[in-house]
């Protein structure tokens, strides 16, 4: 067990509905094209595969996919969509769990590396990715850039969503690099809101590059989104690709 917080059955059961827009074919197309191109004729391994939002359509695209998932509840939702022989999933943490075989691609999407709450565990995640990669294989991470530029002196919270159905804001511990995402989600058409929160360890791109070097990986490219837009000082997130030397 790592420091990652476990997803509960209730959270797993409503996850796909709450992420409906991000699960649409139009939204996922650039992601799937990017990952399929890197996988080539090889196999892909998704760390923290969750309910299969990305892994299942990538498998349907013809890429052999396996997954590692800490939450049995999330994996159970995935299993309703696809069988074990078609997309095998191992229950375990992404920092230490090893699955059989070699892969041309290991990937982590939607800020998931931040679920590991210590720097040591994030370093081990890179090492675990390198352990699974064939020479020349790639490790891909999608991760937001910490929005600390929006924090004036004395402020510890940054809103990231204000809509009719959802209010969301992050609070920051600047010493430990821990952010807590707070969610107030409207249930149905009444005025009642469900409150949830989750903890994450944020990391800067340069910090991730050093983790990659410790794992024997080299930065190949960094872009601002799955469509390949250039990464700049104003980018809200990055897609980073590290390569295992041949």
mmCIF file of C-alpha atoms in Angstrom:
data_model
loop_
_atom_site.group_PDB
_atom_site.id
_atom_site.type_symbol
_atom_site.label_atom_id
_atom_site.label_comp_id
_atom_site.label_asym_id
_atom_site.label_seq_id
_atom_site.Cartn_x
_atom_site.Cartn_y
_atom_site.Cartn_z
ATOM 1 C CA UNK A 1 0.000 0.000 0.000
ATOM 2 C CA UNK A 2 1.224 3.468 -0.880
ATOM 3 C CA UNK A 3 -0.033 6.753 0.522
ATOM 4 C CA UNK A 4 -2.651 7.011 -2.241
ATOM 5 C CA UNK A 5 -6.210 7.417 -1.024
ATOM 6 C CA UNK A 6 -8.527 4.571 -2.013
ATOM 7 C CA UNK A 7 -11.567 5.238 -4.182
ATOM 8 C CA UNK A 8 -14.728 3.990 -2.494
ATOM 9 C CA UNK A 9 -17.526 1.959 -4.079
ATOM 10 C CA UNK A 10 -19.820 5.017 -4.141
ATOM 11 C CA UNK A 11 -17.182 7.167 -5.837
ATOM 12 C CA UNK A 12 -16.393 4.456 -8.386
ATOM 13 C CA UNK A 13 -20.054 3.927 -9.249
ATOM 14 C CA UNK A 14 -20.629 7.605 -10.076
ATOM 15 C CA UNK A 15 -17.215 8.341 -11.598
ATOM 16 C CA UNK A 16 -18.122 7.716 -15.242
ATOM 17 C CA UNK A 17 -21.305 9.805 -15.025
ATOM 18 C CA UNK A 18 -19.432 12.738 -13.502
ATOM 19 C CA UNK A 19 -16.683 12.466 -16.138
ATOM 20 C CA UNK A 20 -19.102 12.019 -19.042
ATOM 21 C CA UNK A 21 -17.728 14.882 -21.135
ATOM 22 C CA UNK A 22 -14.146 13.657 -20.763
ATOM 23 C CA UNK A 23 -15.285 10.167 -21.803
ATOM 24 C CA UNK A 24 -16.830 11.187 -25.124
ATOM 25 C CA UNK A 25 -15.339 9.954 -28.383
ATOM 26 C CA UNK A 26 -14.649 13.509 -29.548
ATOM 27 C CA UNK A 27 -12.821 14.437 -26.348
ATOM 28 C CA UNK A 28 -10.741 11.238 -26.265
ATOM 29 C CA UNK A 29 -9.725 11.118 -29.931
ATOM 30 C CA UNK A 30 -6.532 13.220 -29.581
ATOM 31 C CA UNK A 31 -5.531 11.237 -26.467
ATOM 32 C CA UNK A 32 -6.052 7.878 -28.149
ATOM 33 C CA UNK A 33 -4.251 8.926 -31.330
ATOM 34 C CA UNK A 34 -1.271 10.210 -29.311
ATOM 35 C CA UNK A 35 -0.990 7.022 -27.223
ATOM 36 C CA UNK A 36 -1.615 4.610 -30.106
ATOM 37 C CA UNK A 37 1.144 6.253 -32.140
ATOM 38 C CA UNK A 38 3.643 5.806 -29.284
ATOM 39 C CA UNK A 39 2.586 2.213 -28.605
ATOM 40 C CA UNK A 40 3.163 1.260 -32.242
ATOM 41 C CA UNK A 41 2.970 -2.502 -32.660
ATOM 42 C CA UNK A 42 3.694 -3.137 -28.975
ATOM 43 C CA UNK A 43 1.707 -3.341 -25.761
ATOM 44 C CA UNK A 44 0.579 -0.493 -23.503
ATOM 45 C CA UNK A 45 0.370 -0.465 -19.704
ATOM 46 C CA UNK A 46 -1.846 2.069 -17.956
ATOM 47 C CA UNK A 47 -0.969 2.960 -14.385
ATOM 48 C CA UNK A 48 -4.101 3.711 -12.305
ATOM 49 C CA UNK A 49 -6.400 2.571 -15.101
ATOM 50 C CA UNK A 50 -9.521 3.321 -13.050
ATOM 51 C CA UNK A 51 -12.805 2.534 -14.790
ATOM 52 C CA UNK A 52 -11.093 2.258 -18.165
ATOM 53 C CA UNK A 53 -12.031 5.697 -19.519
ATOM 54 C CA UNK A 54 -8.880 5.675 -21.693
ATOM 55 C CA UNK A 55 -7.720 2.064 -21.546
ATOM 56 C CA UNK A 56 -10.899 0.479 -22.917
ATOM 57 C CA UNK A 57 -11.212 2.640 -26.068
ATOM 58 C CA UNK A 58 -7.450 2.351 -26.626
ATOM 59 C CA UNK A 59 -7.854 -1.445 -26.562
ATOM 60 C CA UNK A 60 -10.809 -1.151 -28.940
ATOM 61 C CA UNK A 61 -8.518 0.821 -31.222
ATOM 62 C CA UNK A 62 -6.335 -2.265 -31.533
ATOM 63 C CA UNK A 63 -3.604 -1.573 -28.958
ATOM 64 C CA UNK A 64 -3.080 -4.448 -26.490
ATOM 65 C CA UNK A 65 -3.595 -2.820 -23.080
ATOM 66 C CA UNK A 66 -3.017 -4.003 -19.509
ATOM 67 C CA UNK A 67 -3.662 -2.019 -16.354
ATOM 68 C CA UNK A 68 -2.680 -1.540 -12.725
ATOM 69 C CA UNK A 69 -5.334 -0.190 -10.352
ATOM 70 C CA UNK A 70 -5.260 0.324 -6.592
ATOM 71 C CA UNK A 71 -9.026 0.453 -6.048
ATOM 72 C CA UNK A 72 -10.895 -2.809 -6.457
ATOM 73 C CA UNK A 73 -14.098 -0.774 -6.760
ATOM 74 C CA UNK A 74 -12.796 1.159 -9.762
ATOM 75 C CA UNK A 75 -11.564 -2.051 -11.372
ATOM 76 C CA UNK A 76 -14.977 -3.646 -10.835
ATOM 77 C CA UNK A 77 -16.611 -0.857 -12.839
ATOM 78 C CA UNK A 78 -14.072 -1.393 -15.633
ATOM 79 C CA UNK A 79 -14.836 -5.105 -15.599
ATOM 80 C CA UNK A 80 -18.475 -4.375 -16.477
ATOM 81 C CA UNK A 81 -17.214 -2.933 -19.755
ATOM 82 C CA UNK A 82 -14.574 -5.447 -20.846
ATOM 83 C CA UNK A 83 -13.418 -8.934 -19.829
ATOM 84 C CA UNK A 84 -10.149 -9.880 -18.145
ATOM 85 C CA UNK A 85 -8.762 -11.775 -21.144
ATOM 86 C CA UNK A 86 -9.193 -8.736 -23.389
ATOM 87 C CA UNK A 87 -7.842 -6.191 -20.906
ATOM 88 C CA UNK A 88 -6.102 -7.690 -17.860
ATOM 89 C CA UNK A 89 -5.955 -5.569 -14.703
ATOM 90 C CA UNK A 90 -3.725 -6.187 -11.685
ATOM 91 C CA UNK A 91 -4.837 -4.820 -8.323
ATOM 92 C CA UNK A 92 -1.955 -2.943 -6.740
ATOM 93 C CA UNK A 93 -0.148 0.376 -6.505
ATOM 94 C CA UNK A 94 1.591 1.932 -9.475
ATOM 95 C CA UNK A 95 4.855 2.536 -7.597
ATOM 96 C CA UNK A 96 5.716 -1.105 -6.893
ATOM 97 C CA UNK A 97 3.315 -3.505 -8.652
ATOM 98 C CA UNK A 98 4.878 -5.506 -11.493
ATOM 99 C CA UNK A 99 2.876 -7.182 -14.257
ATOM 100 C CA UNK A 100 4.160 -9.803 -16.717
ATOM 101 C CA UNK A 101 5.671 -8.894 -20.046
ATOM 102 C CA UNK A 102 7.315 -5.916 -21.695
ATOM 103 C CA UNK A 103 5.630 -2.777 -23.006
ATOM 104 C CA UNK A 104 6.461 -0.152 -25.605
ATOM 105 C CA UNK A 105 4.294 2.348 -23.714
ATOM 106 C CA UNK A 106 3.491 3.030 -20.057
ATOM 107 C CA UNK A 107 1.171 5.951 -19.393
ATOM 108 C CA UNK A 108 -0.555 7.936 -16.653
ATOM 109 C CA UNK A 109 -3.390 10.329 -17.518
ATOM 110 C CA UNK A 110 -5.493 13.007 -15.831
ATOM 111 C CA UNK A 111 -3.059 14.031 -13.053
ATOM 112 C CA UNK A 112 -2.964 10.523 -11.608
ATOM 113 C CA UNK A 113 0.686 10.562 -10.536
ATOM 114 C CA UNK A 114 -0.347 13.207 -7.997
ATOM 115 C CA UNK A 115 -2.302 10.491 -6.151
ATOM 116 C CA UNK A 116 1.084 9.384 -4.812
ATOM 117 C CA UNK A 117 1.507 11.740 -1.865
ATOM 118 C CA UNK A 118 5.280 11.619 -1.370
ATOM 119 C CA UNK A 119 8.195 12.434 -3.620
ATOM 120 C CA UNK A 120 9.782 9.046 -2.892
ATOM 121 C CA UNK A 121 6.690 7.219 -4.169
ATOM 122 C CA UNK A 122 6.587 9.338 -7.311
ATOM 123 C CA UNK A 123 10.240 8.506 -7.955
ATOM 124 C CA UNK A 124 9.422 4.806 -7.527
ATOM 125 C CA UNK A 125 6.567 5.220 -10.010
ATOM 126 C CA UNK A 126 9.080 6.357 -12.643
ATOM 127 C CA UNK A 127 11.331 3.432 -11.788
ATOM 128 C CA UNK A 128 8.403 1.060 -12.075
ATOM 129 C CA UNK A 129 7.549 2.462 -15.491
ATOM 130 C CA UNK A 130 11.147 2.015 -16.646
ATOM 131 C CA UNK A 131 11.094 -1.531 -15.291
ATOM 132 C CA UNK A 132 8.214 -2.430 -17.614
ATOM 133 C CA UNK A 133 9.486 -0.676 -20.754
ATOM 134 C CA UNK A 134 11.352 -2.255 -23.618
ATOM 135 C CA UNK A 135 14.449 -0.360 -24.825
ATOM 136 C CA UNK A 136 13.166 2.593 -26.809
ATOM 137 C CA UNK A 137 9.793 2.474 -25.036
ATOM 138 C CA UNK A 138 8.074 5.581 -23.681
ATOM 139 C CA UNK A 139 6.574 6.729 -20.405
ATOM 140 C CA UNK A 140 3.833 9.360 -20.775
ATOM 141 C CA UNK A 141 2.300 11.544 -18.072
ATOM 142 C CA UNK A 142 -0.566 14.045 -18.306
ATOM 143 C CA UNK A 143 -0.331 16.489 -15.409
ATOM 144 C CA UNK A 144 -1.519 19.962 -14.555
ATOM 145 C CA UNK A 145 0.946 22.758 -13.876
ATOM 146 C CA UNK A 146 0.467 23.927 -10.261
ATOM 147 C CA UNK A 147 -1.583 27.164 -10.507
ATOM 148 C CA UNK A 148 0.435 28.964 -7.852
ATOM 149 C CA UNK A 149 0.609 32.112 -9.979
ATOM 150 C CA UNK A 150 -3.025 32.663 -9.003
ATOM 151 C CA UNK A 151 -2.180 32.765 -5.297
ATOM 152 C CA UNK A 152 -1.651 36.303 -3.980
ATOM 153 C CA UNK A 153 0.112 36.620 -0.601
ATOM 154 C CA UNK A 154 -2.023 35.215 2.177
ATOM 155 C CA UNK A 155 -4.379 33.262 -0.096
ATOM 156 C CA UNK A 156 -4.355 29.445 -0.036
ATOM 157 C CA UNK A 157 -7.255 28.548 -2.381
ATOM 158 C CA UNK A 158 -7.723 28.625 -6.174
ATOM 159 C CA UNK A 159 -11.116 27.912 -7.823
ATOM 160 C CA UNK A 160 -11.042 25.606 -10.858
ATOM 161 C CA UNK A 161 -14.754 25.184 -11.608
ATOM 162 C CA UNK A 162 -17.788 27.341 -10.860
ATOM 163 C CA UNK A 163 -20.936 26.057 -12.553
ATOM 164 C CA UNK A 164 -24.561 25.266 -11.826
ATOM 165 C CA UNK A 165 -23.812 21.653 -10.924
ATOM 166 C CA UNK A 166 -20.363 21.888 -9.387
ATOM 167 C CA UNK A 167 -18.122 24.153 -7.340
ATOM 168 C CA UNK A 168 -14.478 23.183 -7.119
ATOM 169 C CA UNK A 169 -11.392 24.747 -5.594
ATOM 170 C CA UNK A 170 -7.921 23.643 -4.555
ATOM 171 C CA UNK A 171 -6.156 24.538 -1.320
ATOM 172 C CA UNK A 172 -2.380 24.353 -1.068
ATOM 173 C CA UNK A 173 0.250 23.362 1.458
ATOM 174 C CA UNK A 174 3.240 25.094 -0.126
ATOM 175 C CA UNK A 175 5.791 23.391 2.116
ATOM 176 C CA UNK A 176 4.764 19.772 1.554
ATOM 177 C CA UNK A 177 3.560 20.366 -2.051
ATOM 178 C CA UNK A 178 0.146 18.968 -1.159
ATOM 179 C CA UNK A 179 -3.053 20.288 -2.687
ATOM 180 C CA UNK A 180 -6.543 19.298 -1.600
ATOM 181 C CA UNK A 181 -9.266 19.400 -4.233
ATOM 182 C CA UNK A 182 -12.629 20.332 -2.740
ATOM 183 C CA UNK A 183 -15.805 19.494 -4.648
ATOM 184 C CA UNK A 184 -19.364 20.609 -4.000
ATOM 185 C CA UNK A 185 -21.568 18.710 -6.447
ATOM 186 C CA UNK A 186 -25.280 19.398 -6.871
ATOM 187 C CA UNK A 187 -27.419 16.259 -6.562
ATOM 188 C CA UNK A 188 -30.349 16.367 -8.948
ATOM 189 C CA UNK A 189 -32.380 19.543 -9.404
ATOM 190 C CA UNK A 190 -32.643 20.584 -5.762
ATOM 191 C CA UNK A 191 -30.317 22.864 -3.854
ATOM 192 C CA UNK A 192 -28.510 20.129 -1.950
ATOM 193 C CA UNK A 193 -24.787 19.662 -2.585
ATOM 194 C CA UNK A 194 -22.550 16.675 -1.902
ATOM 195 C CA UNK A 195 -19.122 17.549 -0.523
ATOM 196 C CA UNK A 196 -16.024 15.534 -1.442
ATOM 197 C CA UNK A 197 -12.305 16.148 -1.259
ATOM 198 C CA UNK A 198 -9.092 14.414 -2.312
ATOM 199 C CA UNK A 199 -5.406 14.987 -1.556
ATOM 200 C CA UNK A 200 -2.671 15.192 -4.179
ATOM 201 C CA UNK A 201 1.054 15.921 -4.331
ATOM 202 C CA UNK A 202 1.795 18.400 -7.090
ATOM 203 C CA UNK A 203 5.105 18.378 -8.930
ATOM 204 C CA UNK A 204 6.719 20.720 -11.421
ATOM 205 C CA UNK A 205 7.847 19.574 -14.901
ATOM 206 C CA UNK A 206 11.516 20.032 -13.978
ATOM 207 C CA UNK A 207 11.012 17.893 -10.876
ATOM 208 C CA UNK A 208 9.503 15.124 -13.015
ATOM 209 C CA UNK A 209 12.449 15.328 -15.407
ATOM 210 C CA UNK A 210 14.809 14.670 -12.505
ATOM 211 C CA UNK A 211 12.684 11.709 -11.402
ATOM 212 C CA UNK A 212 12.940 10.377 -14.955
ATOM 213 C CA UNK A 213 16.726 10.734 -14.935
ATOM 214 C CA UNK A 214 16.904 8.782 -11.673
ATOM 215 C CA UNK A 215 14.947 6.021 -13.416
ATOM 216 C CA UNK A 216 17.215 6.038 -16.461
ATOM 217 C CA UNK A 217 14.728 7.782 -18.762
ATOM 218 C CA UNK A 218 15.324 10.742 -21.070
ATOM 219 C CA UNK A 219 12.885 13.548 -21.884
ATOM 220 C CA UNK A 220 11.812 13.215 -25.509
ATOM 221 C CA UNK A 221 9.171 15.954 -25.742
ATOM 222 C CA UNK A 222 6.719 18.033 -23.761
ATOM 223 C CA UNK A 223 3.547 19.566 -25.191
ATOM 224 C CA UNK A 224 0.602 21.477 -23.755
ATOM 225 C CA UNK A 225 -2.138 19.030 -24.740
ATOM 226 C CA UNK A 226 -2.869 15.792 -26.582
ATOM 227 C CA UNK A 227 -3.140 17.686 -29.892
ATOM 228 C CA UNK A 228 0.520 18.664 -29.597
ATOM 229 C CA UNK A 229 0.230 22.397 -28.952
ATOM 230 C CA UNK A 230 3.525 23.918 -27.754
ATOM 231 C CA UNK A 231 4.142 23.977 -24.021
ATOM 232 C CA UNK A 232 4.665 27.540 -22.781
ATOM 233 C CA UNK A 233 4.884 29.444 -19.515
ATOM 234 C CA UNK A 234 1.113 29.957 -19.721
ATOM 235 C CA UNK A 235 0.178 26.295 -20.236
ATOM 236 C CA UNK A 236 -2.227 24.920 -17.633
ATOM 237 C CA UNK A 237 -0.990 21.339 -18.088
ATOM 238 C CA UNK A 238 1.560 19.290 -19.967
ATOM 239 C CA UNK A 239 1.889 15.964 -21.718
ATOM 240 C CA UNK A 240 5.443 14.750 -21.158
ATOM 241 C CA UNK A 241 7.136 11.837 -22.909
ATOM 242 C CA UNK A 242 10.278 10.180 -21.576
ATOM 243 C CA UNK A 243 12.144 7.489 -23.502
ATOM 244 C CA UNK A 244 14.081 4.484 -22.277
ATOM 245 C CA UNK A 245 17.426 4.438 -24.099
ATOM 246 C CA UNK A 246 18.166 1.571 -26.450
#
